Short mmCIF file of C-alpha atoms in Angstrom, two decimals:
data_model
loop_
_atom_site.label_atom_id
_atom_site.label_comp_id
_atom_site.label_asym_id
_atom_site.label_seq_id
_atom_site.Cartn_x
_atom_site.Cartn_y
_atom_site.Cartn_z
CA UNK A 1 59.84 82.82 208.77
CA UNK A 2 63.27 81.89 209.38
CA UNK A 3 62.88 78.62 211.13
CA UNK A 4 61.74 77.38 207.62
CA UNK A 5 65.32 77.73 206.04
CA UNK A 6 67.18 76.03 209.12
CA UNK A 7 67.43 72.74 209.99
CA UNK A 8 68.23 73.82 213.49
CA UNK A 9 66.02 74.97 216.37
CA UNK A 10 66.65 78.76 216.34
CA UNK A 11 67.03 80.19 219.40
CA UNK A 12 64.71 82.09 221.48
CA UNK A 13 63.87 85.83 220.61
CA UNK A 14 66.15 87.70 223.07
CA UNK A 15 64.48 89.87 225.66
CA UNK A 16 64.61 93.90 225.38
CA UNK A 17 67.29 95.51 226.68
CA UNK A 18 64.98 98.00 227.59
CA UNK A 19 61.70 98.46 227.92
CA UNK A 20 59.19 100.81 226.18
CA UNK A 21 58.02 104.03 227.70
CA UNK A 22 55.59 106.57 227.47
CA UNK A 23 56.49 110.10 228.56
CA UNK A 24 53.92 113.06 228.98
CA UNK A 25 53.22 116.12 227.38
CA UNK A 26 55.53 119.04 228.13
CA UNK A 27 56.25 122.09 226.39
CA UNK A 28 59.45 123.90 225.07
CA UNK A 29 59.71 126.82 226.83
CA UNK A 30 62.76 128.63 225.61
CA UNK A 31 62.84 129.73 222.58
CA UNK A 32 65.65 131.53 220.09
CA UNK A 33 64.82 132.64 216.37
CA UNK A 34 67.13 131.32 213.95
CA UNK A 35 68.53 134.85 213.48
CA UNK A 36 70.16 134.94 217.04
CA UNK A 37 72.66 131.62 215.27
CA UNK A 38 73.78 134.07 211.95
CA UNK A 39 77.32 134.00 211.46
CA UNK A 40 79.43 136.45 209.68
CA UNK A 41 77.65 138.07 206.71
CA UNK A 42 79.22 138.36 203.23
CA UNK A 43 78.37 140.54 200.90
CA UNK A 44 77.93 140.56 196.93
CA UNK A 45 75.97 138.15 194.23
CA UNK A 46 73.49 135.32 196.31
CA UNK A 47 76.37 132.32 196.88
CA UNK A 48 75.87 128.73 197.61
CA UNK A 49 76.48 126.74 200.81
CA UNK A 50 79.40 125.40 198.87
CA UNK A 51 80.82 128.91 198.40
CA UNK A 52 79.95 129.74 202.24
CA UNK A 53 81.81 126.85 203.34
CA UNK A 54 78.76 125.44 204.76
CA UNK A 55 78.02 121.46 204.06
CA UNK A 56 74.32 121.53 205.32
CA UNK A 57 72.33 124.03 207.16
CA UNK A 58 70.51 127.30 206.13
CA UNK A 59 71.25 130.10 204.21
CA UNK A 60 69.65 133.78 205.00
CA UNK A 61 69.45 136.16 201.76
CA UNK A 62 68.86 139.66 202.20
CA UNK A 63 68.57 142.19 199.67
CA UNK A 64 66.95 145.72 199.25
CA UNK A 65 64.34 146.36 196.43
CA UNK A 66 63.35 149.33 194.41
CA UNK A 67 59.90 150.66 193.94
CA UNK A 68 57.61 147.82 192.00
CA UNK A 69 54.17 149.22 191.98
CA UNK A 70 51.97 146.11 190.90
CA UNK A 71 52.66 141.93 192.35
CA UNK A 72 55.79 140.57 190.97
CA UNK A 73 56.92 137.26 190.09
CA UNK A 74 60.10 135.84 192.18
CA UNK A 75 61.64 133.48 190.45
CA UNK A 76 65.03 131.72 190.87
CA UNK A 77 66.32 128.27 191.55
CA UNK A 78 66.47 127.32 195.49
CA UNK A 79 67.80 124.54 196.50
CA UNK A 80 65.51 122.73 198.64
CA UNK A 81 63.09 124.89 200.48
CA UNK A 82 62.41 128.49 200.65
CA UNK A 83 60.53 130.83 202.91
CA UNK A 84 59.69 134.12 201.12
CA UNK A 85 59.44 136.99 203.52
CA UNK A 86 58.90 141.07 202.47
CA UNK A 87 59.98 143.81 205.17
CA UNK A 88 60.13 140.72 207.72
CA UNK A 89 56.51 139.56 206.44
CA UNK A 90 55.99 136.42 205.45
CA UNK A 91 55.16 135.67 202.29
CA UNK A 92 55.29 132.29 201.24
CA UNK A 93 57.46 129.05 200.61
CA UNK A 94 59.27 127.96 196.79
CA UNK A 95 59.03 124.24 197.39
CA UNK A 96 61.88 122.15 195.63
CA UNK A 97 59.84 119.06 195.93
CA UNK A 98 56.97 120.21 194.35
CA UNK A 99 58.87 121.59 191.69
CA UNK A 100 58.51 125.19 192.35
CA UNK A 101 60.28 127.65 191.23
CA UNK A 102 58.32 131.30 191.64
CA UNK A 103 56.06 132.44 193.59
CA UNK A 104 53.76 136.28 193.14
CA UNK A 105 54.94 138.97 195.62
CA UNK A 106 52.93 141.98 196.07
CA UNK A 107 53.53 145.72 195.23
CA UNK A 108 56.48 146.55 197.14
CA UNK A 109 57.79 150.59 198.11
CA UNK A 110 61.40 151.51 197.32
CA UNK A 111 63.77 150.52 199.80
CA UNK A 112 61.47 147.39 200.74
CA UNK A 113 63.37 144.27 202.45
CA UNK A 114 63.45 140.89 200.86
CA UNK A 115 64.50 137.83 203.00
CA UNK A 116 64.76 134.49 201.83
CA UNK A 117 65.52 131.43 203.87
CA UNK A 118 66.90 128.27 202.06
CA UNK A 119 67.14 125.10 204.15
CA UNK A 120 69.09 122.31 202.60
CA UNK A 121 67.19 119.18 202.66
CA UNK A 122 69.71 116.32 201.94
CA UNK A 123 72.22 115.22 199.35
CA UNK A 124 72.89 112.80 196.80
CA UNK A 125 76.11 111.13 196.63
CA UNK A 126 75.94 109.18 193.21
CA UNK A 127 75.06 109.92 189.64
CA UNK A 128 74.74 113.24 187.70
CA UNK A 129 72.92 114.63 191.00
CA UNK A 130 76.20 114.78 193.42
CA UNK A 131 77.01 118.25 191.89
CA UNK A 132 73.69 119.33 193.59
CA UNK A 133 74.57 122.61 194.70
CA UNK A 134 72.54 124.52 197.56
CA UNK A 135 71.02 127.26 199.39
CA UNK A 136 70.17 130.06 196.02
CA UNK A 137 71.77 128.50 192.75
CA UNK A 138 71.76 131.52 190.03
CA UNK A 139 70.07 134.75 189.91
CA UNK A 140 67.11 135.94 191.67
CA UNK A 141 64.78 138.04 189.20
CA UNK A 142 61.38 139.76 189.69
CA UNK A 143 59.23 140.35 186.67
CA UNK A 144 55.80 142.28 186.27
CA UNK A 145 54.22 143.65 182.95
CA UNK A 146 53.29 147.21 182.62
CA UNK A 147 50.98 147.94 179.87
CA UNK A 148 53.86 149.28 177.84
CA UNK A 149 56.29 146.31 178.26
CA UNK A 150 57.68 143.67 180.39
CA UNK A 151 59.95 144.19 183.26
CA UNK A 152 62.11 142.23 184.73
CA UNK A 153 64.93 143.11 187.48
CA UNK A 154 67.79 141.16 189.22
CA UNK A 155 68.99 142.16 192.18
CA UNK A 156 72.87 142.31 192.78
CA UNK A 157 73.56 143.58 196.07
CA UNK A 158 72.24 140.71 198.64
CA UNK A 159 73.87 139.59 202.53
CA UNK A 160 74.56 136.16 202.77
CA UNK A 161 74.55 134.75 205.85
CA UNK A 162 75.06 131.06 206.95
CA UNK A 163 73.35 129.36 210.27
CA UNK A 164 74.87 125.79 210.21
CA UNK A 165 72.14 123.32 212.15
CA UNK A 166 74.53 121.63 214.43
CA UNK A 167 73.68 121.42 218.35
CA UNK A 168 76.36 123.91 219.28
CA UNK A 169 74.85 126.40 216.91
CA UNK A 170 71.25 125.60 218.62
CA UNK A 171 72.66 125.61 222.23
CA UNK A 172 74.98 128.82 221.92
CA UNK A 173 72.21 130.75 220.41
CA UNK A 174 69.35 129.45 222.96
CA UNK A 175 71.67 130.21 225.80
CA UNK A 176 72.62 133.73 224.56
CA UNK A 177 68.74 134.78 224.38
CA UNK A 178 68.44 133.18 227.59
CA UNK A 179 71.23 135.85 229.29
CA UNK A 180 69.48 138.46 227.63
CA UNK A 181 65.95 137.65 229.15
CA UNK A 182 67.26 137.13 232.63
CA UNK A 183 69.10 140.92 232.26
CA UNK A 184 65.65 142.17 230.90
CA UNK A 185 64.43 140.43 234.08
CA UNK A 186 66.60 141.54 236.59
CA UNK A 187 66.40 145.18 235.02
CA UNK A 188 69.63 145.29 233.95
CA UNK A 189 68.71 146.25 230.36
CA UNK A 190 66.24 149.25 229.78
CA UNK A 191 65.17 151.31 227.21
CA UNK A 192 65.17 150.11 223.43
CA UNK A 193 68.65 148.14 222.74
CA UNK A 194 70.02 145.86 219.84
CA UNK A 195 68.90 142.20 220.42
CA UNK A 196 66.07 143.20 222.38
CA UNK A 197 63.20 142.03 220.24
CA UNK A 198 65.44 138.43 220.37
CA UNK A 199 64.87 138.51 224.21
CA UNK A 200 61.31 139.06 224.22
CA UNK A 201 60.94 136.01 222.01
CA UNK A 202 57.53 135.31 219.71
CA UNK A 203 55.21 133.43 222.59
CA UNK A 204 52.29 135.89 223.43
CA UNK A 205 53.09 138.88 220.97
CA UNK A 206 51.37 139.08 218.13
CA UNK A 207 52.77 142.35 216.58
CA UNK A 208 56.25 140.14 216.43
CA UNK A 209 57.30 140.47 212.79
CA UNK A 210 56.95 136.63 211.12
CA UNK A 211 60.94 136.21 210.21
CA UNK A 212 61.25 135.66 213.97
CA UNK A 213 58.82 132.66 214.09
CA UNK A 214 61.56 130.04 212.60
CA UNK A 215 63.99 129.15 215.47
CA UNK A 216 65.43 126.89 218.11
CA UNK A 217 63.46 125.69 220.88
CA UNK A 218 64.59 124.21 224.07
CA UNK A 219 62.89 122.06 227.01
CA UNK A 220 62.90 119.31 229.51
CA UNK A 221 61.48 116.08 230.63
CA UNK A 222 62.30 114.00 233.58
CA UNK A 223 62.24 110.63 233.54
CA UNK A 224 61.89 107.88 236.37
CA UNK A 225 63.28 104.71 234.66
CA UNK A 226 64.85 104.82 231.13
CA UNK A 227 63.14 102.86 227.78
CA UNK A 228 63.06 103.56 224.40
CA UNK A 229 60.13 105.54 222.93
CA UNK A 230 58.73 107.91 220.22
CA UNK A 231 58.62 111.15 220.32
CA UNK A 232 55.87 112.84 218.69
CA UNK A 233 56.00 116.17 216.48
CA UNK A 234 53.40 116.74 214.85
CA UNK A 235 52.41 120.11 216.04
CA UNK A 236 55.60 120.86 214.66
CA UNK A 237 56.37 122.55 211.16
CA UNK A 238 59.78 121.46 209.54
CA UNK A 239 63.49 120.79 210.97
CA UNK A 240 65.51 118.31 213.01
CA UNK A 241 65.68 117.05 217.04
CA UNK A 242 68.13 116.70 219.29
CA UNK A 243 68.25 114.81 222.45
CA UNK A 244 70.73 115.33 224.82
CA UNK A 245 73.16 116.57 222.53
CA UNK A 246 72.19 113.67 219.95
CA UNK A 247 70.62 114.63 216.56
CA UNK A 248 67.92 112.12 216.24
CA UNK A 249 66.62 113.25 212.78
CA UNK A 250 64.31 115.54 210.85
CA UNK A 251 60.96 116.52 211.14
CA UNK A 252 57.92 117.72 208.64
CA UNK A 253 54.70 118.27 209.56
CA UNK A 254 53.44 116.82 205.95
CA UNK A 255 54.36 113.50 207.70
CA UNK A 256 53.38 110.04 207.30
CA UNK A 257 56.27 109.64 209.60
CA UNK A 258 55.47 112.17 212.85
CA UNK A 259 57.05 110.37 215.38
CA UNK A 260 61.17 110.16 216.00
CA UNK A 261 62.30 106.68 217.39
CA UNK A 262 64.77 107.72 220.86
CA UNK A 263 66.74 104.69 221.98
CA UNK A 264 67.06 104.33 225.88
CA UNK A 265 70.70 104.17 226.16
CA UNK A 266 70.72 108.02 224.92
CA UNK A 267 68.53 108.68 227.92
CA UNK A 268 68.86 109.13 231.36
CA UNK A 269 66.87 108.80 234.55
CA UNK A 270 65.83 112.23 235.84
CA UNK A 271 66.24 115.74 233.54
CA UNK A 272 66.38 115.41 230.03
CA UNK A 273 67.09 117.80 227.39
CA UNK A 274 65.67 118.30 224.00
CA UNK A 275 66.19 121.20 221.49
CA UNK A 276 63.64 121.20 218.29
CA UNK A 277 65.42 123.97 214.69
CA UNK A 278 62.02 124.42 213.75
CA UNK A 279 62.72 126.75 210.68
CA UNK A 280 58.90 127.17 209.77
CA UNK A 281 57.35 127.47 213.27
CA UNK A 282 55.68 125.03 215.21
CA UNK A 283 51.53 125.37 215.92
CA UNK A 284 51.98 124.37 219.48
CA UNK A 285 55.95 123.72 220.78
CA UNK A 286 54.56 120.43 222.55
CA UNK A 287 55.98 117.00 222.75
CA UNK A 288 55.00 113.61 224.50
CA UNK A 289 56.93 110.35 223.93
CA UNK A 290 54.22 107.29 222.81
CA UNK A 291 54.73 103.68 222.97
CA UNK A 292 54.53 103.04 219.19
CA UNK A 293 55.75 104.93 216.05
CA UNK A 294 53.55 107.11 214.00
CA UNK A 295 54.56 106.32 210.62
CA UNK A 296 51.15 106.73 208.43
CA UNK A 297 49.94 109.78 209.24
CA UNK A 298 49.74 112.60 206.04
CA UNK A 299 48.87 115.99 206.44
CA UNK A 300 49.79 117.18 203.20
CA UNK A 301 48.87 121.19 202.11
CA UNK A 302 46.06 121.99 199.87
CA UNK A 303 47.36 123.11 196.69
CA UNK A 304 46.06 124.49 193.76
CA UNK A 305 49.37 122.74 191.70
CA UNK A 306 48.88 119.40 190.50
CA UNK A 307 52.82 119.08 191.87
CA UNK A 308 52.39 116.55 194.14
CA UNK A 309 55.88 114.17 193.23
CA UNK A 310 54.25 110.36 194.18
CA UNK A 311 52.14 111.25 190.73
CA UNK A 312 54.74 111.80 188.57
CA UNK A 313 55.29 108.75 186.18
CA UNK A 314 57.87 106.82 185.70
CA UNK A 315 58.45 107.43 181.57
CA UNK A 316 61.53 105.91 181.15
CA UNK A 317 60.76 102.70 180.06
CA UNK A 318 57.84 103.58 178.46
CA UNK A 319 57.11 103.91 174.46
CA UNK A 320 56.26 107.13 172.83
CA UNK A 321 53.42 106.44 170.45
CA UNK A 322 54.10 106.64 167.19
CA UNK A 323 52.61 109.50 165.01
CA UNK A 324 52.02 110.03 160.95
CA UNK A 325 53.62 112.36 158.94
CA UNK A 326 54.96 114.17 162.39
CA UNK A 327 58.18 112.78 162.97
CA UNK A 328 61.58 114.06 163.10
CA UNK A 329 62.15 110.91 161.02
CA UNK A 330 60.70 107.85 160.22
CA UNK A 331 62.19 105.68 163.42
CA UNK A 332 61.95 108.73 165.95
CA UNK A 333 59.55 109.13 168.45
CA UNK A 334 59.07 112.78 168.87
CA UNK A 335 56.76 114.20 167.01
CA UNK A 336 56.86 117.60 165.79
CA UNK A 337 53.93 120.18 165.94
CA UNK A 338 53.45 123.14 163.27
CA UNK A 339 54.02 126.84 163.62
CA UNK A 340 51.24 129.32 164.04
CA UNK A 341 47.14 129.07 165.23
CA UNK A 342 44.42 126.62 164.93
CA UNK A 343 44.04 122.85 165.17
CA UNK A 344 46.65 120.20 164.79
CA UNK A 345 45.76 116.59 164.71
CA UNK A 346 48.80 113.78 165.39
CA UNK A 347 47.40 110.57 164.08
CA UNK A 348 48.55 107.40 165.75
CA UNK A 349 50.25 104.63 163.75
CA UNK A 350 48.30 102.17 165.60
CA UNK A 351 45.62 102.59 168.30
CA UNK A 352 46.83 102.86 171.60
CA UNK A 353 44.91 101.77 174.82
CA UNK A 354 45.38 103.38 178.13
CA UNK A 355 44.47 105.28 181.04
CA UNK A 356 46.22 108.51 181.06
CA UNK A 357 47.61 110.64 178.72
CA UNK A 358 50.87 112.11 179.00
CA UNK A 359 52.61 115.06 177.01
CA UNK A 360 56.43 115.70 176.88
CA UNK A 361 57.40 118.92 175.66
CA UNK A 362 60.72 119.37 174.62
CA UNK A 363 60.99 122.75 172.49
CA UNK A 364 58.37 125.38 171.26
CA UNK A 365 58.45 127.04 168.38
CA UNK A 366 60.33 130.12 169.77
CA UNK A 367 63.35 129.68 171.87
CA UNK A 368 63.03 130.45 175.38
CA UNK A 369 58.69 130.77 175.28
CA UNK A 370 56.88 129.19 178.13
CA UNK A 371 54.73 126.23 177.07
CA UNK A 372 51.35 126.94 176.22
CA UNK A 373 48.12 124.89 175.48
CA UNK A 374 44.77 125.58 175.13
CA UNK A 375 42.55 122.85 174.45
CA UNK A 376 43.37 118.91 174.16
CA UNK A 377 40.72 116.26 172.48
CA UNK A 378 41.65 112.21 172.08
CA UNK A 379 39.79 110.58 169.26
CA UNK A 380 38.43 107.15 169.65
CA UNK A 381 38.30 104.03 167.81
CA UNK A 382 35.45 105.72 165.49
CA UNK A 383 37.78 109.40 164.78
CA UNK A 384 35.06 110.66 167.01
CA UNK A 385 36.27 112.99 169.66
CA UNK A 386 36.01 111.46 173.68
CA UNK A 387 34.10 113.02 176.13
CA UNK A 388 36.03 115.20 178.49
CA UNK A 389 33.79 115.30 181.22
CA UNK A 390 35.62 112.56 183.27
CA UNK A 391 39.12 114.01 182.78
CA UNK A 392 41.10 115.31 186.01
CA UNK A 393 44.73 116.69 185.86
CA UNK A 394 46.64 113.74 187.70
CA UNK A 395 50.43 115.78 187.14
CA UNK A 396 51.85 119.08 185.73
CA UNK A 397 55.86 120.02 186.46
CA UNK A 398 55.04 123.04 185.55
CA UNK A 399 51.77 125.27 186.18
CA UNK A 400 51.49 129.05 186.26
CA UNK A 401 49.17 130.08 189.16
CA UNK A 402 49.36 133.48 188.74
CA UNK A 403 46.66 134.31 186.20
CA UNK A 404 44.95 131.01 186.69
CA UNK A 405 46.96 128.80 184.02
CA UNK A 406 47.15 125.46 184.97
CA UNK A 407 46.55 122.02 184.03
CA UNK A 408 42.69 121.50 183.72
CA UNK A 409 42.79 124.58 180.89
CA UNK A 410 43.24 122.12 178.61
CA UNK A 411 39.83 120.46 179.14
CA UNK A 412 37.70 123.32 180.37
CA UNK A 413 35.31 124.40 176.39
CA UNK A 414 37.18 127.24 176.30
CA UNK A 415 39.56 128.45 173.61
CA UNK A 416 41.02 131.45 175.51
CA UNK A 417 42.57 129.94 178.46
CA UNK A 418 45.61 128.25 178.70
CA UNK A 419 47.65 125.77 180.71
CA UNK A 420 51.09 127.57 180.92
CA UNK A 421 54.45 126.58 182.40
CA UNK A 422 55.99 129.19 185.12
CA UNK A 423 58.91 131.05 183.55
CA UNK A 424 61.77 130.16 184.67
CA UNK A 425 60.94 126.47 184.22
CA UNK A 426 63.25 124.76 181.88
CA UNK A 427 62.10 121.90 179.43
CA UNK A 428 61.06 119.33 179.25
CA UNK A 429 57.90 119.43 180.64
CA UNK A 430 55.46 117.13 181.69
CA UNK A 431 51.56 117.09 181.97
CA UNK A 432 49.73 114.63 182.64
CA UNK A 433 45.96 113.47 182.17
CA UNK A 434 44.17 111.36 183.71
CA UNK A 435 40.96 109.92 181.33
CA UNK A 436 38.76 108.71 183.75
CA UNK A 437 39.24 104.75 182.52
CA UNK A 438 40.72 102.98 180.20
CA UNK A 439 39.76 104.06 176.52
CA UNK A 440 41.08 102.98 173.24
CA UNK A 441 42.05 106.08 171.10
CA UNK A 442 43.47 106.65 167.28
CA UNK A 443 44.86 110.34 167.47
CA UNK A 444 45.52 113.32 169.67
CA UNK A 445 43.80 117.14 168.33
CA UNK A 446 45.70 120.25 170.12
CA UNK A 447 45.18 123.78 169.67
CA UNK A 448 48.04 126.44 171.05
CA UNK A 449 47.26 129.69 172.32
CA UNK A 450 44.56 131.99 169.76
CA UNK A 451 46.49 135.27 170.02
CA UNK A 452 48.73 136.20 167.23
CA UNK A 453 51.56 134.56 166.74
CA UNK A 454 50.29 131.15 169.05
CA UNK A 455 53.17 132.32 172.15
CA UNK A 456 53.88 129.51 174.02
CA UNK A 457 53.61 126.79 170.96
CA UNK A 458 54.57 123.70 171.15
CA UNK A 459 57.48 122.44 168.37
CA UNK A 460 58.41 118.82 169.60
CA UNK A 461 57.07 116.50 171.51
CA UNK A 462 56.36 113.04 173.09
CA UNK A 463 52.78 111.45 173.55
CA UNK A 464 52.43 108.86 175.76
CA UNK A 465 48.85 106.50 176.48
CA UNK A 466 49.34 104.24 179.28
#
């Protein structure tokens, strides 16, 4: 492709300076839970990496919890990814990504422990985003409804404890559950003592409490003649790699990417070392080194969320269409929807032809209400209403799971569900149809919740056919 811009004979592609290798499949057979790397704890309201000191890494919150006898709703803003865990039981993950922000906890006794892991993902260095703070940004809060009212409780008291992901962190920890498994070994330790359980490892034990499965693990391959190659995680769960003391990047099971590219001149012939911070847990703490990169394979999670960020849209640049008679004013383009129950029609200007439907909410009718809809119809070209039958939910920011309120409410003949936004989201939000094909429609009919008083109704808005 070049030669066709030169006038001059380019020269010939120079040779590798090494060659490409394979290397077989060996396991990581030492292993150290991420708890065995916590530093000093501090005590008091859940603080930020940037009040720990810490630039990247992960944050452990601990906190104590008084009797809730029915599932709870955690909510809070975590900054990127957070494991859930109850009484060292896992629980589940708040996925910044995805744009989560709760997630349902069960019943929980008095005096139960809550444990949440935050693993900063990145940074942005530019723009509005570089004050990005992480690890837990704000309060923590746990709601559940009684059939007398609506609680909702913050806890104050929480540990904070940093566990920076550098290799001296991985190796100091690995090394000091190492000592302690060759004193369980020689005998030198007996009876029940701190640390033990951090000895013993997770491998083989299946009564081993889940907080322990995130961790460091160590191991060794020997090599004959040095090359580059690509080493291949994708037994793995989430983290980063290091190769002889050289952090060659992050690693997420969800993929495409699975393999890491190692150059040969950070190799060596005979033993070397690699250390995997897994901080989810791998299936099988295997690697093998291939001769070509694994860059398209996805193994995305099943989710009930219509999350998923690649289907987001790109609004920007687009044009709101353009309603009668419910505008803030005459050259705005948010509309504004009535107060109260039934039907509300927003007539287009001019008939608008598209794929997918998109609605941006920017205020309901009562200050701080979740956003609520029940039922959506387009009208076509006739004032008729469309069939519904083809439509699919392509994106929601937003969706409550608990209690079934997501996006395909909207379209599913009945009046007394609802798609509802999680509450501690904050506006605007953004759902998103998809039609099925390209139709030509005249006006958009929406109908809020039927209970008294509409909760959750919409006030302005943005409508968007593309």
């Amino acid at each position: 492709m070049m030669q066709k811009y030169s006038d001059k004979k380019l020269p010939k592609v120079p040779k590798p300076a090494v060659p490409i290798i394979t290397v077989p499949r060996f396991e990581l057979t030492e292993f150290a839970p991420m708890m065995a790397a916590m530093t000093k704890p501090v005590n008091g309201a859940p603080k930020t990496f940037e009040e720990m000191d810490m630039g990247w890494g992960t944050m452990m919150y601990s906190t104590r919890l008084p009797e809730i006898t029915s599932q709870s709703v955690l909510t809070g803003e975590f900054h990127d990814f957070a494991q859930v865990f109850i009484d060292k039981k896992y629980i589940g993950k708040i996925d910044r990504v995805k744009n989560e922000k709760s997630l349902t906890i069960p019943a929980v006794k008095k005096g139960a422990e809550l444990i949440i892991i935050v693993e900063g993902m990145g940074r942005i260095n530019f723009g509005r985003a570089i004050k990005d703070f992480k690890g837990i940004v704000g309060n923590v809060t746990l709601s559940t409804e009684t059939d007398e009212a609506e609680l909702v409780l913050t806890p104050k008291n929480w540990m904070n404890v940093a566990i920076p992901d550098d290799y001296q962190t991985a190796v100091k920890a690995l090394d000091m559950v190492k000592s302690l498994n060759d004193q369980v070994a020689a005998g030198k330790v007996k009876g029940s003592v701190p640390g033990l359980a951090l000895a013993q490892g997770y491998e083989g034990s299946k009564e081993l409490a889940d907080i322990m499965k995130p961790g460091y693990h160590r191991g060794y391959f020997t090599l004959k003649k040095v090359g580059d190659t690509f080493l291949n995680f994708e037994t793995w769960g989430k983290g980063q790699v290091y190769v002889n003391g050289h952090a060659m990047g992050r690693i997420w099971s969800i993929g495409p990417q699975q393999t890491l590219y190692i150059p040969g001149c950070w190799l060596k012939k005979g033993r070397n070392e690699i250390i995997v911070l897994d901080v989810v847990g791998p299936k099988e703490a295997v690697v093998w080194g291939q001769d070509k990169p694994e860059l398209n394979k996805l193994q995305l999670e099943k989710s009930n969320k219509h999350n998923a960020i690649g289907d987001k849209p790109d609004l920007n640049s687009a044009t709101p269409v353009p309603v009668y008679g419910n505008t803030v004013a005459a050259t705005s383009s948010v509309a504004v929807a009535k107060a109260g129950n039934g039907w509300q029609t927003f007539k287009f200007q001019a008939p608008q032809k598209g794929r997918y439907l998109a609605i941006e909410v920017l205020s309901t009718q009562k200050q701080g209400d979740r956003v609520a809809i029940a039922e959506l119809y387009l009208q076509g070209q006739d004032g008729k209403r469309l069939s519904r039958e083809p439509w699919k939910t392509k994106y929601a920011n937003s969706e409550e799971e608990n209690g079934n309120h997501l996006g395909d409410k909207v379209f599913d003949l009945q009046e007394s569900t609802y798609w509802q936004t999680e509450r501690s989201a904050q506006a605007p939000h953004l759902l998103v149809i998809d039609l099925g094909s390209v139709q030509t429609v005249t006006a958009l009919e929406y109908l809020p919740r039927a209970e008294q008083g509409a909760p959750g109704s919409i006030k302005d808005l943005r409508i968007y056919i593309y």
